[in-house]
Amino acid sequence: MTNRNAVKDRIRQCLGIAKRNTLPLCLALMAIDGLDLRLQQQEKEKTEQVLLELIEEIQDNLRESDWVAYWGNNEFIMVIFAPPKGAKIALERIFKAFTNREITCNENTVIPCQGKIGFTEVQPNEHMNACLDRIEQALHRSRKSDRFFVFLK
């Protein structure tokens, strides 16, 4: 279901918009632990439905200008047009929405959500790959700690 090249193209577009309009921009990577294993155990149509529902639920906690996409495995990438403080507020809303949340994959499989997020602020004229590397590092640090999310400059 994920097309990383299409997602990267959209991120490049957002980087351009932020640069042209001197807007703050943060990228975030959210992992829902155990989701990838559960999705592998069911039919493709149901997998896509679950992912679309999760994307919609995450998007409901972001502003209209922000967006989220499935990144693969158990990860979702978010683009947030806000400085780190504003991005953190949005990420806290997402955390609250996913606290005590379960995902039903089929009649017999329910996943308790336990998400972790890594995020960063895009620096002026920064290459997209540097931002992607940093959010992956931040997510890795979040997973290794007891913190829900980690910010890396």
Short mmCIF file of N, CA and C in Angstrom, two decimals:
data_model
loop_
_atom_site.label_atom_id
_atom_site.label_comp_id
_atom_site.label_asym_id
_atom_site.label_seq_id
_atom_site.Cartn_x
_atom_site.Cartn_y
_atom_site.Cartn_z
N MET A 1 0.81 -1.19 0.00
CA MET A 1 0.00 0.00 0.00
C MET A 1 0.86 1.26 0.00
N THR A 2 2.03 1.20 0.59
CA THR A 2 2.87 2.38 0.66
C THR A 2 3.70 2.53 -0.61
N ASN A 3 3.80 3.75 -1.05
CA ASN A 3 4.66 4.09 -2.17
C ASN A 3 5.60 5.17 -1.66
N ARG A 4 6.75 4.75 -1.17
CA ARG A 4 7.68 5.70 -0.55
C ARG A 4 8.09 6.82 -1.49
N ASN A 5 8.23 6.52 -2.77
CA ASN A 5 8.61 7.58 -3.71
C ASN A 5 7.54 8.66 -3.79
N ALA A 6 6.27 8.26 -3.79
CA ALA A 6 5.18 9.24 -3.81
C ALA A 6 5.17 10.06 -2.52
N VAL A 7 5.40 9.40 -1.39
CA VAL A 7 5.43 10.10 -0.11
C VAL A 7 6.62 11.08 -0.09
N LYS A 8 7.77 10.64 -0.57
CA LYS A 8 8.93 11.53 -0.61
C LYS A 8 8.67 12.73 -1.53
N ASP A 9 8.00 12.50 -2.64
CA ASP A 9 7.65 13.62 -3.52
C ASP A 9 6.78 14.63 -2.80
N ARG A 10 5.83 14.13 -2.02
CA ARG A 10 4.94 15.03 -1.26
C ARG A 10 5.73 15.79 -0.21
N ILE A 11 6.68 15.12 0.44
CA ILE A 11 7.53 15.80 1.44
C ILE A 11 8.34 16.89 0.76
N ARG A 12 8.91 16.59 -0.41
CA ARG A 12 9.67 17.61 -1.16
C ARG A 12 8.79 18.81 -1.48
N GLN A 13 7.54 18.56 -1.86
CA GLN A 13 6.62 19.66 -2.14
C GLN A 13 6.40 20.51 -0.89
N CYS A 14 6.23 19.86 0.24
CA CYS A 14 6.02 20.59 1.50
C CYS A 14 7.26 21.38 1.88
N LEU A 15 8.44 20.80 1.66
CA LEU A 15 9.68 21.53 1.94
C LEU A 15 9.74 22.79 1.08
N GLY A 16 9.35 22.67 -0.18
CA GLY A 16 9.33 23.82 -1.08
C GLY A 16 8.35 24.88 -0.64
N ILE A 17 7.16 24.46 -0.24
CA ILE A 17 6.14 25.40 0.24
C ILE A 17 6.65 26.14 1.47
N ALA A 18 7.23 25.39 2.41
CA ALA A 18 7.74 26.00 3.64
C ALA A 18 8.85 26.99 3.33
N LYS A 19 9.73 26.62 2.42
CA LYS A 19 10.85 27.50 2.08
C LYS A 19 10.36 28.77 1.39
N ARG A 20 9.49 28.62 0.39
CA ARG A 20 8.99 29.79 -0.36
C ARG A 20 8.22 30.75 0.53
N ASN A 21 7.50 30.23 1.49
CA ASN A 21 6.65 31.05 2.35
C ASN A 21 7.23 31.28 3.74
N THR A 22 8.49 30.88 3.94
CA THR A 22 9.18 30.97 5.23
C THR A 22 8.30 30.48 6.39
N LEU A 23 7.78 29.28 6.21
CA LEU A 23 6.95 28.64 7.22
C LEU A 23 7.76 27.62 8.01
N PRO A 24 7.50 27.49 9.30
CA PRO A 24 8.16 26.42 10.05
C PRO A 24 7.58 25.08 9.62
N LEU A 25 8.42 24.06 9.65
CA LEU A 25 7.98 22.73 9.23
C LEU A 25 8.67 21.68 10.09
N CYS A 26 7.89 20.74 10.59
CA CYS A 26 8.42 19.61 11.35
C CYS A 26 8.00 18.32 10.66
N LEU A 27 8.87 17.33 10.73
CA LEU A 27 8.56 15.98 10.26
C LEU A 27 8.53 15.07 11.47
N ALA A 28 7.61 14.11 11.45
CA ALA A 28 7.51 13.16 12.56
C ALA A 28 7.31 11.76 12.00
N LEU A 29 7.82 10.78 12.71
CA LEU A 29 7.67 9.38 12.35
C LEU A 29 7.09 8.66 13.57
N MET A 30 5.92 8.05 13.38
CA MET A 30 5.23 7.36 14.47
C MET A 30 5.20 5.87 14.18
N ALA A 31 5.56 5.09 15.18
CA ALA A 31 5.51 3.63 15.08
C ALA A 31 4.46 3.12 16.06
N ILE A 32 3.63 2.22 15.58
CA ILE A 32 2.66 1.55 16.44
C ILE A 32 3.16 0.12 16.60
N ASP A 33 3.69 -0.15 17.77
CA ASP A 33 4.34 -1.44 18.03
C ASP A 33 3.38 -2.61 17.82
N GLY A 34 3.84 -3.59 17.08
CA GLY A 34 3.08 -4.80 16.83
C GLY A 34 2.15 -4.74 15.64
N LEU A 35 1.94 -3.55 15.09
CA LEU A 35 1.01 -3.40 13.97
C LEU A 35 1.46 -4.18 12.74
N ASP A 36 2.73 -4.13 12.42
CA ASP A 36 3.22 -4.81 11.22
C ASP A 36 3.00 -6.32 11.28
N LEU A 37 3.21 -6.92 12.43
CA LEU A 37 3.01 -8.36 12.56
C LEU A 37 1.54 -8.73 12.43
N ARG A 38 0.68 -7.91 13.01
CA ARG A 38 -0.76 -8.18 12.93
C ARG A 38 -1.27 -8.04 11.50
N LEU A 39 -0.78 -7.02 10.80
CA LEU A 39 -1.26 -6.79 9.44
C LEU A 39 -0.84 -7.92 8.50
N GLN A 40 0.29 -8.53 8.78
CA GLN A 40 0.77 -9.63 7.94
C GLN A 40 -0.10 -10.87 8.06
N GLN A 41 -0.88 -10.95 9.13
CA GLN A 41 -1.67 -12.14 9.41
C GLN A 41 -3.08 -12.08 8.83
N GLN A 42 -3.36 -11.09 8.00
CA GLN A 42 -4.72 -10.96 7.47
C GLN A 42 -4.70 -10.66 5.98
N GLU A 43 -5.86 -10.66 5.39
CA GLU A 43 -5.98 -10.43 3.95
C GLU A 43 -5.68 -8.98 3.59
N LYS A 44 -5.25 -8.77 2.34
CA LYS A 44 -4.80 -7.46 1.88
C LYS A 44 -5.88 -6.38 2.01
N GLU A 45 -7.11 -6.70 1.64
CA GLU A 45 -8.18 -5.70 1.69
C GLU A 45 -8.40 -5.19 3.11
N LYS A 46 -8.38 -6.09 4.07
CA LYS A 46 -8.58 -5.71 5.47
C LYS A 46 -7.39 -4.88 5.95
N THR A 47 -6.19 -5.23 5.52
CA THR A 47 -4.99 -4.48 5.88
C THR A 47 -5.11 -3.04 5.41
N GLU A 48 -5.50 -2.86 4.16
CA GLU A 48 -5.63 -1.51 3.62
C GLU A 48 -6.70 -0.72 4.36
N GLN A 49 -7.79 -1.37 4.73
CA GLN A 49 -8.85 -0.71 5.47
C GLN A 49 -8.35 -0.23 6.83
N VAL A 50 -7.62 -1.09 7.54
CA VAL A 50 -7.09 -0.73 8.85
C VAL A 50 -6.13 0.45 8.71
N LEU A 51 -5.25 0.41 7.71
CA LEU A 51 -4.29 1.49 7.53
C LEU A 51 -4.98 2.81 7.19
N LEU A 52 -5.98 2.75 6.34
CA LEU A 52 -6.72 3.97 5.99
C LEU A 52 -7.43 4.55 7.22
N GLU A 53 -7.98 3.69 8.05
CA GLU A 53 -8.63 4.16 9.28
C GLU A 53 -7.63 4.82 10.22
N LEU A 54 -6.44 4.23 10.34
CA LEU A 54 -5.41 4.81 11.20
C LEU A 54 -4.94 6.15 10.65
N ILE A 55 -4.73 6.23 9.34
CA ILE A 55 -4.32 7.50 8.73
C ILE A 55 -5.38 8.57 8.99
N GLU A 56 -6.63 8.21 8.82
CA GLU A 56 -7.72 9.16 9.05
C GLU A 56 -7.76 9.61 10.50
N GLU A 57 -7.55 8.69 11.42
CA GLU A 57 -7.58 9.05 12.84
C GLU A 57 -6.42 9.96 13.20
N ILE A 58 -5.24 9.68 12.66
CA ILE A 58 -4.10 10.56 12.91
C ILE A 58 -4.36 11.93 12.30
N GLN A 59 -4.85 11.94 11.05
CA GLN A 59 -5.12 13.21 10.36
C GLN A 59 -6.15 14.04 11.12
N ASP A 60 -7.11 13.40 11.75
CA ASP A 60 -8.13 14.12 12.54
C ASP A 60 -7.51 14.91 13.68
N ASN A 61 -6.32 14.54 14.10
CA ASN A 61 -5.63 15.23 15.19
C ASN A 61 -4.59 16.23 14.69
N LEU A 62 -4.56 16.42 13.37
CA LEU A 62 -3.67 17.40 12.76
C LEU A 62 -4.53 18.49 12.12
N ARG A 63 -3.89 19.57 11.73
CA ARG A 63 -4.61 20.62 11.01
C ARG A 63 -4.74 20.22 9.54
N GLU A 64 -5.61 20.91 8.81
CA GLU A 64 -5.84 20.57 7.40
C GLU A 64 -4.58 20.71 6.56
N SER A 65 -3.72 21.66 6.89
CA SER A 65 -2.50 21.85 6.10
C SER A 65 -1.47 20.76 6.35
N ASP A 66 -1.58 20.07 7.46
CA ASP A 66 -0.67 18.99 7.81
C ASP A 66 -1.17 17.69 7.19
N TRP A 67 -0.30 16.72 7.08
CA TRP A 67 -0.76 15.44 6.53
C TRP A 67 0.05 14.28 7.07
N VAL A 68 -0.51 13.11 6.86
CA VAL A 68 0.09 11.87 7.34
C VAL A 68 0.00 10.83 6.23
N ALA A 69 0.99 9.94 6.18
CA ALA A 69 0.99 8.86 5.20
C ALA A 69 1.58 7.61 5.85
N TYR A 70 1.16 6.47 5.35
CA TYR A 70 1.74 5.20 5.80
C TYR A 70 3.14 5.10 5.23
N TRP A 71 4.12 4.82 6.08
CA TRP A 71 5.52 4.78 5.68
C TRP A 71 6.01 3.35 5.45
N GLY A 72 5.27 2.38 5.98
CA GLY A 72 5.66 0.98 5.84
C GLY A 72 5.78 0.32 7.19
N ASN A 73 5.73 -1.01 7.18
CA ASN A 73 5.80 -1.81 8.41
C ASN A 73 4.77 -1.32 9.41
N ASN A 74 5.21 -0.69 10.48
CA ASN A 74 4.28 -0.18 11.49
C ASN A 74 4.42 1.32 11.67
N GLU A 75 4.89 2.02 10.63
CA GLU A 75 5.23 3.44 10.76
C GLU A 75 4.37 4.35 9.87
N PHE A 76 4.11 5.53 10.41
CA PHE A 76 3.39 6.58 9.72
C PHE A 76 4.23 7.85 9.79
N ILE A 77 4.33 8.55 8.66
CA ILE A 77 5.12 9.78 8.61
C ILE A 77 4.16 10.95 8.57
N MET A 78 4.52 12.02 9.29
CA MET A 78 3.68 13.21 9.36
C MET A 78 4.48 14.45 8.99
N VAL A 79 3.83 15.35 8.29
CA VAL A 79 4.39 16.66 7.97
C VAL A 79 3.51 17.68 8.68
N ILE A 80 4.14 18.49 9.55
CA ILE A 80 3.39 19.43 10.37
C ILE A 80 3.95 20.83 10.14
N PHE A 81 3.12 21.71 9.61
CA PHE A 81 3.52 23.10 9.37
C PHE A 81 3.41 23.89 10.66
N ALA A 82 4.40 23.73 11.51
CA ALA A 82 4.44 24.41 12.81
C ALA A 82 5.86 24.32 13.35
N PRO A 83 6.22 25.23 14.25
CA PRO A 83 7.50 25.09 14.94
C PRO A 83 7.43 23.90 15.90
N PRO A 84 8.55 23.49 16.46
CA PRO A 84 8.55 22.31 17.34
C PRO A 84 7.51 22.35 18.46
N LYS A 85 7.31 23.52 19.06
CA LYS A 85 6.32 23.62 20.16
C LYS A 85 4.92 23.29 19.65
N GLY A 86 4.54 23.81 18.50
CA GLY A 86 3.24 23.52 17.91
C GLY A 86 3.12 22.07 17.47
N ALA A 87 4.21 21.54 16.91
CA ALA A 87 4.21 20.13 16.50
C ALA A 87 4.04 19.24 17.72
N LYS A 88 4.69 19.60 18.80
CA LYS A 88 4.58 18.79 20.03
C LYS A 88 3.14 18.76 20.53
N ILE A 89 2.45 19.89 20.43
CA ILE A 89 1.04 19.94 20.85
C ILE A 89 0.20 18.97 20.00
N ALA A 90 0.43 19.00 18.68
CA ALA A 90 -0.30 18.09 17.78
C ALA A 90 0.04 16.64 18.11
N LEU A 91 1.30 16.35 18.36
CA LEU A 91 1.72 14.98 18.66
C LEU A 91 1.14 14.52 20.00
N GLU A 92 1.01 15.43 20.95
CA GLU A 92 0.37 15.08 22.22
C GLU A 92 -1.10 14.73 22.01
N ARG A 93 -1.79 15.44 21.09
CA ARG A 93 -3.18 15.10 20.78
C ARG A 93 -3.25 13.69 20.19
N ILE A 94 -2.31 13.38 19.32
CA ILE A 94 -2.28 12.04 18.72
C ILE A 94 -2.03 11.00 19.80
N PHE A 95 -1.10 11.27 20.70
CA PHE A 95 -0.81 10.35 21.79
C PHE A 95 -2.06 10.09 22.61
N LYS A 96 -2.78 11.15 22.96
CA LYS A 96 -4.01 10.99 23.75
C LYS A 96 -5.05 10.18 22.99
N ALA A 97 -5.14 10.40 21.68
CA ALA A 97 -6.11 9.65 20.88
C ALA A 97 -5.77 8.17 20.83
N PHE A 98 -4.49 7.85 20.90
CA PHE A 98 -4.07 6.46 20.79
C PHE A 98 -3.83 5.80 22.14
N THR A 99 -3.96 6.54 23.23
CA THR A 99 -3.85 5.96 24.55
C THR A 99 -5.12 5.16 24.82
N ASN A 100 -4.96 3.97 25.30
CA ASN A 100 -6.08 3.07 25.57
C ASN A 100 -6.91 2.78 24.32
N ARG A 101 -6.28 2.81 23.19
CA ARG A 101 -6.94 2.54 21.90
C ARG A 101 -6.53 1.16 21.45
N GLU A 102 -7.49 0.43 20.92
CA GLU A 102 -7.20 -0.89 20.37
C GLU A 102 -7.58 -0.89 18.90
N ILE A 103 -6.83 -1.64 18.11
CA ILE A 103 -7.12 -1.79 16.69
C ILE A 103 -7.61 -3.21 16.47
N THR A 104 -8.78 -3.34 15.89
CA THR A 104 -9.31 -4.66 15.57
C THR A 104 -8.93 -4.98 14.13
N CYS A 105 -8.11 -5.99 13.97
CA CYS A 105 -7.66 -6.39 12.63
C CYS A 105 -8.60 -7.42 12.02
N ASN A 106 -9.08 -8.30 12.81
CA ASN A 106 -10.11 -9.26 12.39
C ASN A 106 -10.86 -9.67 13.65
N GLU A 107 -11.77 -10.58 13.52
CA GLU A 107 -12.61 -10.93 14.67
C GLU A 107 -11.80 -11.43 15.86
N ASN A 108 -10.64 -12.01 15.60
CA ASN A 108 -9.86 -12.62 16.68
C ASN A 108 -8.61 -11.83 17.07
N THR A 109 -8.31 -10.75 16.36
CA THR A 109 -7.07 -10.04 16.61
C THR A 109 -7.35 -8.59 17.00
N VAL A 110 -6.98 -8.24 18.21
CA VAL A 110 -7.11 -6.87 18.69
C VAL A 110 -5.72 -6.43 19.13
N ILE A 111 -5.31 -5.26 18.65
CA ILE A 111 -3.98 -4.74 18.98
C ILE A 111 -4.11 -3.58 19.95
N PRO A 112 -3.53 -3.70 21.15
CA PRO A 112 -3.48 -2.52 22.00
C PRO A 112 -2.42 -1.57 21.42
N CYS A 113 -2.78 -0.31 21.25
CA CYS A 113 -1.85 0.64 20.64
C CYS A 113 -0.81 1.10 21.65
N GLN A 114 0.40 1.05 21.24
CA GLN A 114 1.49 1.62 22.01
C GLN A 114 2.43 2.27 21.01
N GLY A 115 2.24 3.55 20.81
CA GLY A 115 3.01 4.25 19.79
C GLY A 115 4.19 5.00 20.35
N LYS A 116 5.14 5.20 19.50
CA LYS A 116 6.32 6.02 19.79
C LYS A 116 6.52 6.96 18.63
N ILE A 117 7.02 8.17 18.90
CA ILE A 117 7.21 9.16 17.84
C ILE A 117 8.58 9.81 17.96
N GLY A 118 9.20 9.97 16.81
CA GLY A 118 10.41 10.78 16.70
C GLY A 118 10.09 11.94 15.78
N PHE A 119 10.54 13.15 16.15
CA PHE A 119 10.27 14.27 15.26
C PHE A 119 11.41 15.27 15.27
N THR A 120 11.42 16.11 14.23
CA THR A 120 12.47 17.09 14.06
C THR A 120 11.92 18.31 13.35
N GLU A 121 12.63 19.42 13.48
CA GLU A 121 12.29 20.62 12.73
C GLU A 121 13.19 20.69 11.51
N VAL A 122 12.61 20.98 10.37
CA VAL A 122 13.37 21.13 9.13
C VAL A 122 14.13 22.44 9.20
N GLN A 123 15.43 22.37 8.92
CA GLN A 123 16.27 23.56 8.93
C GLN A 123 16.27 24.21 7.55
N PRO A 124 16.51 25.52 7.47
CA PRO A 124 16.53 26.20 6.16
C PRO A 124 17.50 25.52 5.19
N ASN A 125 17.05 25.29 3.99
CA ASN A 125 17.85 24.68 2.90
C ASN A 125 18.36 23.28 3.22
N GLU A 126 17.74 22.61 4.15
CA GLU A 126 18.16 21.26 4.52
C GLU A 126 17.63 20.24 3.52
N HIS A 127 18.45 19.26 3.20
CA HIS A 127 18.04 18.20 2.28
C HIS A 127 17.05 17.28 3.00
N MET A 128 16.06 16.82 2.25
CA MET A 128 15.02 15.96 2.80
C MET A 128 15.61 14.71 3.47
N ASN A 129 16.62 14.10 2.88
CA ASN A 129 17.18 12.87 3.45
C ASN A 129 17.77 13.10 4.83
N ALA A 130 18.33 14.28 5.08
CA ALA A 130 18.86 14.58 6.41
C ALA A 130 17.73 14.60 7.44
N CYS A 131 16.59 15.16 7.04
CA CYS A 131 15.43 15.20 7.95
C CYS A 131 14.90 13.79 8.21
N LEU A 132 14.81 13.00 7.15
CA LEU A 132 14.31 11.63 7.29
C LEU A 132 15.24 10.81 8.20
N ASP A 133 16.54 10.99 8.03
CA ASP A 133 17.50 10.29 8.90
C ASP A 133 17.30 10.69 10.36
N ARG A 134 17.09 11.98 10.58
CA ARG A 134 16.94 12.47 11.95
C ARG A 134 15.66 11.97 12.60
N ILE A 135 14.54 11.91 11.86
CA ILE A 135 13.32 11.40 12.50
C ILE A 135 13.43 9.91 12.78
N GLU A 136 14.17 9.19 11.93
CA GLU A 136 14.39 7.76 12.21
C GLU A 136 15.25 7.59 13.46
N GLN A 137 16.27 8.43 13.63
CA GLN A 137 17.10 8.39 14.84
C GLN A 137 16.27 8.75 16.07
N ALA A 138 15.43 9.77 15.94
CA ALA A 138 14.59 10.19 17.06
C ALA A 138 13.61 9.08 17.45
N LEU A 139 13.00 8.43 16.44
CA LEU A 139 12.10 7.32 16.73
C LEU A 139 12.85 6.19 17.42
N HIS A 140 14.04 5.89 16.96
CA HIS A 140 14.85 4.84 17.58
C HIS A 140 15.12 5.18 19.05
N ARG A 141 15.45 6.43 19.33
CA ARG A 141 15.69 6.85 20.72
C ARG A 141 14.42 6.75 21.56
N SER A 142 13.29 7.09 20.95
CA SER A 142 12.03 6.99 21.67
C SER A 142 11.72 5.55 22.04
N ARG A 143 11.98 4.65 21.10
CA ARG A 143 11.74 3.22 21.36
C ARG A 143 12.65 2.67 22.45
N LYS A 144 13.86 3.20 22.54
CA LYS A 144 14.82 2.72 23.53
C LYS A 144 14.61 3.33 24.91
N SER A 145 13.75 4.35 24.98
CA SER A 145 13.52 5.02 26.26
C SER A 145 12.05 4.84 26.65
N ASP A 146 11.69 5.42 27.76
CA ASP A 146 10.31 5.37 28.22
C ASP A 146 9.52 6.59 27.74
N ARG A 147 10.14 7.40 26.90
CA ARG A 147 9.47 8.61 26.43
C ARG A 147 8.59 8.31 25.22
N PHE A 148 7.41 8.94 25.20
CA PHE A 148 6.48 8.76 24.08
C PHE A 148 7.05 9.33 22.79
N PHE A 149 7.70 10.51 22.89
CA PHE A 149 8.30 11.07 21.69
C PHE A 149 9.62 11.73 22.01
N VAL A 150 10.46 11.79 20.98
CA VAL A 150 11.79 12.37 21.10
C VAL A 150 11.95 13.40 19.98
N PHE A 151 12.46 14.55 20.33
CA PHE A 151 12.74 15.62 19.37
C PHE A 151 14.24 15.70 19.16
N LEU A 152 14.68 15.71 17.92
CA LEU A 152 16.09 15.90 17.59
C LEU A 152 16.22 17.12 16.69
N LYS A 153 17.15 17.99 17.01
CA LYS A 153 17.40 19.18 16.16
C LYS A 153 18.22 18.79 14.97
#
